[in-house]
XYZ file of C-alpha atoms in Angstrom:
265
model
C -11.826 59.541 7.738
C -11.013 56.788 11.231
C -8.192 54.553 10.720
C -11.226 51.966 11.504
C -14.293 52.983 9.452
C -11.223 52.599 6.428
C -10.303 49.142 7.191
C -14.373 48.576 7.400
C -14.630 50.506 2.989
C -11.686 47.725 2.514
C -13.362 44.473 3.934
C -16.875 45.405 2.519
C -14.876 45.925 -1.479
C -13.305 42.554 -1.266
C -16.561 41.049 0.218
C -18.286 42.407 -3.303
C -14.800 40.962 -5.100
C -15.061 38.488 -4.614
C -19.765 37.782 -4.305
C -18.500 38.965 -8.102
C -16.288 36.512 -8.572
C -18.648 33.752 -7.566
C -21.289 35.376 -9.876
C -19.024 34.914 -12.868
C -17.931 31.415 -12.654
C -20.076 28.061 -12.991
C -20.026 24.865 -12.104
C -19.884 22.488 -14.701
C -20.118 18.565 -14.792
C -20.215 15.644 -17.334
C -22.086 12.837 -16.451
C -23.932 11.984 -19.881
C -21.513 9.004 -19.581
C -23.358 5.276 -20.164
C -20.679 4.127 -17.923
C -19.367 0.713 -19.146
C -16.964 -0.332 -17.413
C -19.432 0.501 -14.584
C -21.570 -3.014 -15.623
C -23.983 -4.449 -14.703
C -24.370 -2.043 -12.417
C -24.982 1.378 -15.360
C -27.921 -0.515 -16.698
C -30.494 0.697 -14.429
C -28.639 3.238 -12.420
C -26.516 6.585 -14.104
C -22.893 6.122 -12.648
C -23.187 9.778 -12.200
C -26.182 8.168 -9.363
C -24.785 4.942 -7.666
C -24.862 5.395 -4.318
C -21.747 6.280 -1.802
C -20.840 6.772 1.911
C -23.132 5.553 4.285
C -26.039 8.031 3.976
C -25.789 5.787 0.104
C -25.929 9.573 -1.279
C -25.115 9.387 -5.427
C -22.126 10.186 -6.515
C -22.837 13.573 -8.347
C -25.178 14.605 -4.860
C -21.552 15.140 -2.932
C -20.218 16.827 -6.343
C -22.898 19.127 -6.140
C -22.792 19.887 -2.783
C -19.130 20.667 -2.554
C -19.653 23.701 -5.324
C -22.027 24.879 -3.477
C -20.217 24.544 -0.104
C -16.877 27.052 -2.152
C -19.709 28.673 -3.061
C -19.819 27.468 -6.527
C -24.056 27.654 -7.437
C -25.294 28.003 -10.124
C -24.191 24.826 -11.637
C -24.598 23.714 -15.365
C -25.413 19.534 -15.236
C -24.038 18.072 -18.805
C -26.053 15.040 -19.181
C -27.968 12.325 -21.466
C -28.066 8.472 -20.731
C -31.098 8.309 -17.776
C -30.532 12.003 -17.369
C -34.720 11.990 -15.931
C -33.068 9.680 -13.418
C -30.980 12.398 -12.643
C -33.411 15.354 -13.628
C -36.309 13.933 -11.438
C -33.140 14.090 -9.031
C -32.053 16.521 -7.977
C -34.761 19.381 -9.588
C -34.031 22.706 -10.150
C -31.433 22.096 -6.743
C -32.915 24.859 -4.385
C -32.326 22.095 -2.040
C -29.569 21.958 -2.081
C -28.788 25.527 -2.456
C -28.065 25.675 -6.024
C -29.052 27.073 -9.650
C -28.901 23.618 -11.481
C -29.438 23.754 -15.386
C -29.513 20.349 -17.830
C -27.653 20.864 -20.874
C -28.431 17.446 -23.060
C -25.907 16.657 -24.896
C -25.397 17.172 -28.771
C -25.752 13.819 -31.456
C -23.571 15.663 -33.342
C -20.895 16.198 -31.264
C -20.474 13.416 -28.515
C -17.813 12.971 -25.839
C -16.075 14.809 -22.696
C -15.436 17.167 -25.050
C -17.980 17.318 -27.087
C -20.374 18.306 -23.678
C -18.024 20.915 -23.004
C -18.475 22.479 -27.241
C -22.471 21.938 -27.353
C -22.228 23.535 -23.830
C -20.713 26.968 -24.711
C -24.070 28.066 -26.403
C -25.858 27.107 -22.743
C -24.164 28.520 -20.503
C -23.236 32.595 -19.649
C -20.306 32.634 -17.192
C -16.185 34.258 -17.915
C -14.880 30.677 -16.038
C -15.677 26.977 -15.618
C -15.828 25.053 -12.939
C -15.325 21.096 -14.621
C -15.429 17.681 -12.771
C -15.535 14.976 -14.178
C -19.374 13.229 -12.367
C -17.559 9.856 -11.491
C -14.596 11.048 -9.596
C -15.739 12.829 -6.023
C -12.180 14.647 -4.380
C -11.242 17.622 -1.567
C -10.290 20.489 -3.708
C -10.514 23.437 -2.512
C -12.311 25.076 -5.419
C -12.184 28.451 -4.025
C -8.724 28.485 -3.144
C -8.106 26.802 -7.746
C -10.309 29.666 -9.236
C -8.207 32.430 -7.115
C -5.935 30.361 -8.423
C -7.055 29.822 -12.380
C -7.474 33.338 -11.725
C -3.819 35.074 -10.542
C -2.365 33.263 -13.332
C -4.228 34.599 -16.217
C -4.601 31.175 -17.254
C -6.805 29.499 -19.922
C -6.783 26.264 -18.064
C -5.914 25.387 -15.238
C -5.421 21.468 -14.137
C -6.417 20.329 -10.528
C -3.154 18.085 -10.355
C -2.708 15.370 -7.773
C 1.048 14.994 -7.252
C 1.047 10.971 -6.563
C -1.200 8.290 -6.845
C -2.132 5.003 -4.866
C -2.743 1.435 -6.909
C -5.135 0.744 -6.105
C -3.437 -3.029 -6.635
C -0.738 -5.067 -5.121
C 2.687 -4.724 -7.484
C 4.940 -7.204 -7.296
C 8.584 -6.045 -7.810
C 11.409 -8.276 -9.347
C 14.337 -9.152 -10.660
C 15.429 -11.183 -13.745
C 11.961 -12.850 -14.100
C 12.499 -13.494 -9.160
C 9.971 -11.383 -7.696
C 11.759 -10.347 -4.538
C 9.468 -8.271 -2.243
C 5.436 -7.399 -3.331
C 4.008 -3.264 -2.618
C 0.611 -3.827 -1.119
C -1.570 -0.557 -2.833
C 1.644 1.985 -3.305
C 1.438 5.400 -3.356
C 3.720 6.305 -7.194
C 4.806 9.671 -7.178
C 3.945 11.811 -10.597
C 1.712 14.334 -11.285
C -2.552 12.335 -11.795
C -4.895 13.895 -13.378
C -6.990 14.408 -11.669
C -10.338 15.048 -13.105
C -11.729 18.288 -12.436
C -10.566 21.899 -14.311
C -10.978 25.281 -13.915
C -11.595 27.103 -17.403
C -12.078 29.819 -20.095
C -13.734 28.880 -22.424
C -13.155 30.560 -25.232
C -10.847 27.641 -25.574
C -13.474 26.410 -26.434
C -14.331 28.143 -29.605
C -11.829 26.519 -32.029
C -14.256 22.862 -32.125
C -16.951 23.684 -32.701
C -17.481 22.589 -35.923
C -15.716 19.827 -35.430
C -18.496 16.344 -35.389
C -18.134 13.068 -33.864
C -16.533 12.103 -30.359
C -13.778 14.580 -29.012
C -12.541 13.311 -26.330
C -11.442 16.616 -23.714
C -8.098 14.892 -21.901
C -6.749 13.160 -24.941
C -8.322 16.423 -27.947
C -9.028 18.990 -27.042
C -6.423 19.845 -23.452
C -3.372 18.902 -25.746
C -5.026 20.640 -29.013
C -4.512 25.104 -27.420
C -1.330 23.384 -25.710
C -0.621 22.665 -29.858
C -1.463 26.766 -30.461
C -0.036 28.524 -26.677
C -3.324 28.281 -24.732
C -1.996 29.262 -20.116
C -2.317 25.860 -19.542
C -1.163 25.388 -15.570
C -1.676 22.520 -12.891
C -3.215 23.139 -9.586
C -1.633 20.996 -7.647
C -3.262 18.534 -4.456
C -2.502 16.225 -2.348
C -5.636 15.872 -0.445
C -8.274 12.483 -1.222
C -9.122 12.004 -4.551
C -11.491 9.136 -6.280
C -12.601 7.558 -10.288
C -15.678 5.676 -9.488
C -15.599 5.477 -13.280
C -15.464 1.058 -12.932
C -17.004 -1.718 -10.707
C -14.135 -2.538 -9.458
C -13.565 1.514 -7.910
C -16.486 1.508 -6.347
C -16.674 -1.861 -4.899
C -13.483 -0.593 -3.283
C -14.680 1.787 -1.862
C -15.490 2.516 1.678
C -18.139 4.087 2.778
C -16.122 5.707 6.215
C -13.582 6.699 3.118
C -16.316 9.162 1.192
C -18.091 10.631 4.731
C -14.601 11.513 6.049
C -13.685 13.264 2.632
C -16.428 14.903 2.737
C -17.232 15.234 6.537
C -17.352 19.247 6.362
C -20.517 18.795 4.282
C -21.987 17.991 7.904
C -25.080 15.945 5.631
C -27.578 13.928 7.607
């Protein structure tokens, strides 16, 4: 067999492997929150439907299109508050190159962790890529999935290598202000709000009741139980639009630049 034919077959096998990998992945977006920190805007709009960028498209549209861009076309939207706004806009997802299913949060088990546990009975996939519905970030999701699988990780957390404080910070010595820093960047590992996980880590919480927080309760518990949890370091740009203050500061050109690869019109 000639070398060219061997290389061709290898390329085909790699391509098939990538397709199979993506078939076993589902994108999961938490978009059922009431958006208390976004009132009064959230009295009228589900926070994931707030318009951003110069095209004034919903936050959730950017999240979905970014997932599709990275090959994640099966997407589950975990909905509750003002769910009909989301369903009416995105429908079956075909307009965005996706296949979307809607999972309504449970009244018995709620919160970010509760919504994910509730989704176990509706999603059949070996890997979930989970994103909070008020986070906009240009994380390379395809590379993150690859890293997650290579590390044989139960949970992989997208971690920013720093955070730009949205307000000015005073430098103080002995109660005397010696300087002011305008929106300084603080070094440290910051959880972005994007995760890759094996859904099996959620099984332990099936019998839970009431509010269950994913970051505050689920993750510490699985770490204590010895789960393989890794950090995927991310040095790009991201925005948290979960409060009125942050949303109002968001510049359309920042979102246009963040998602320029999507070539939206």
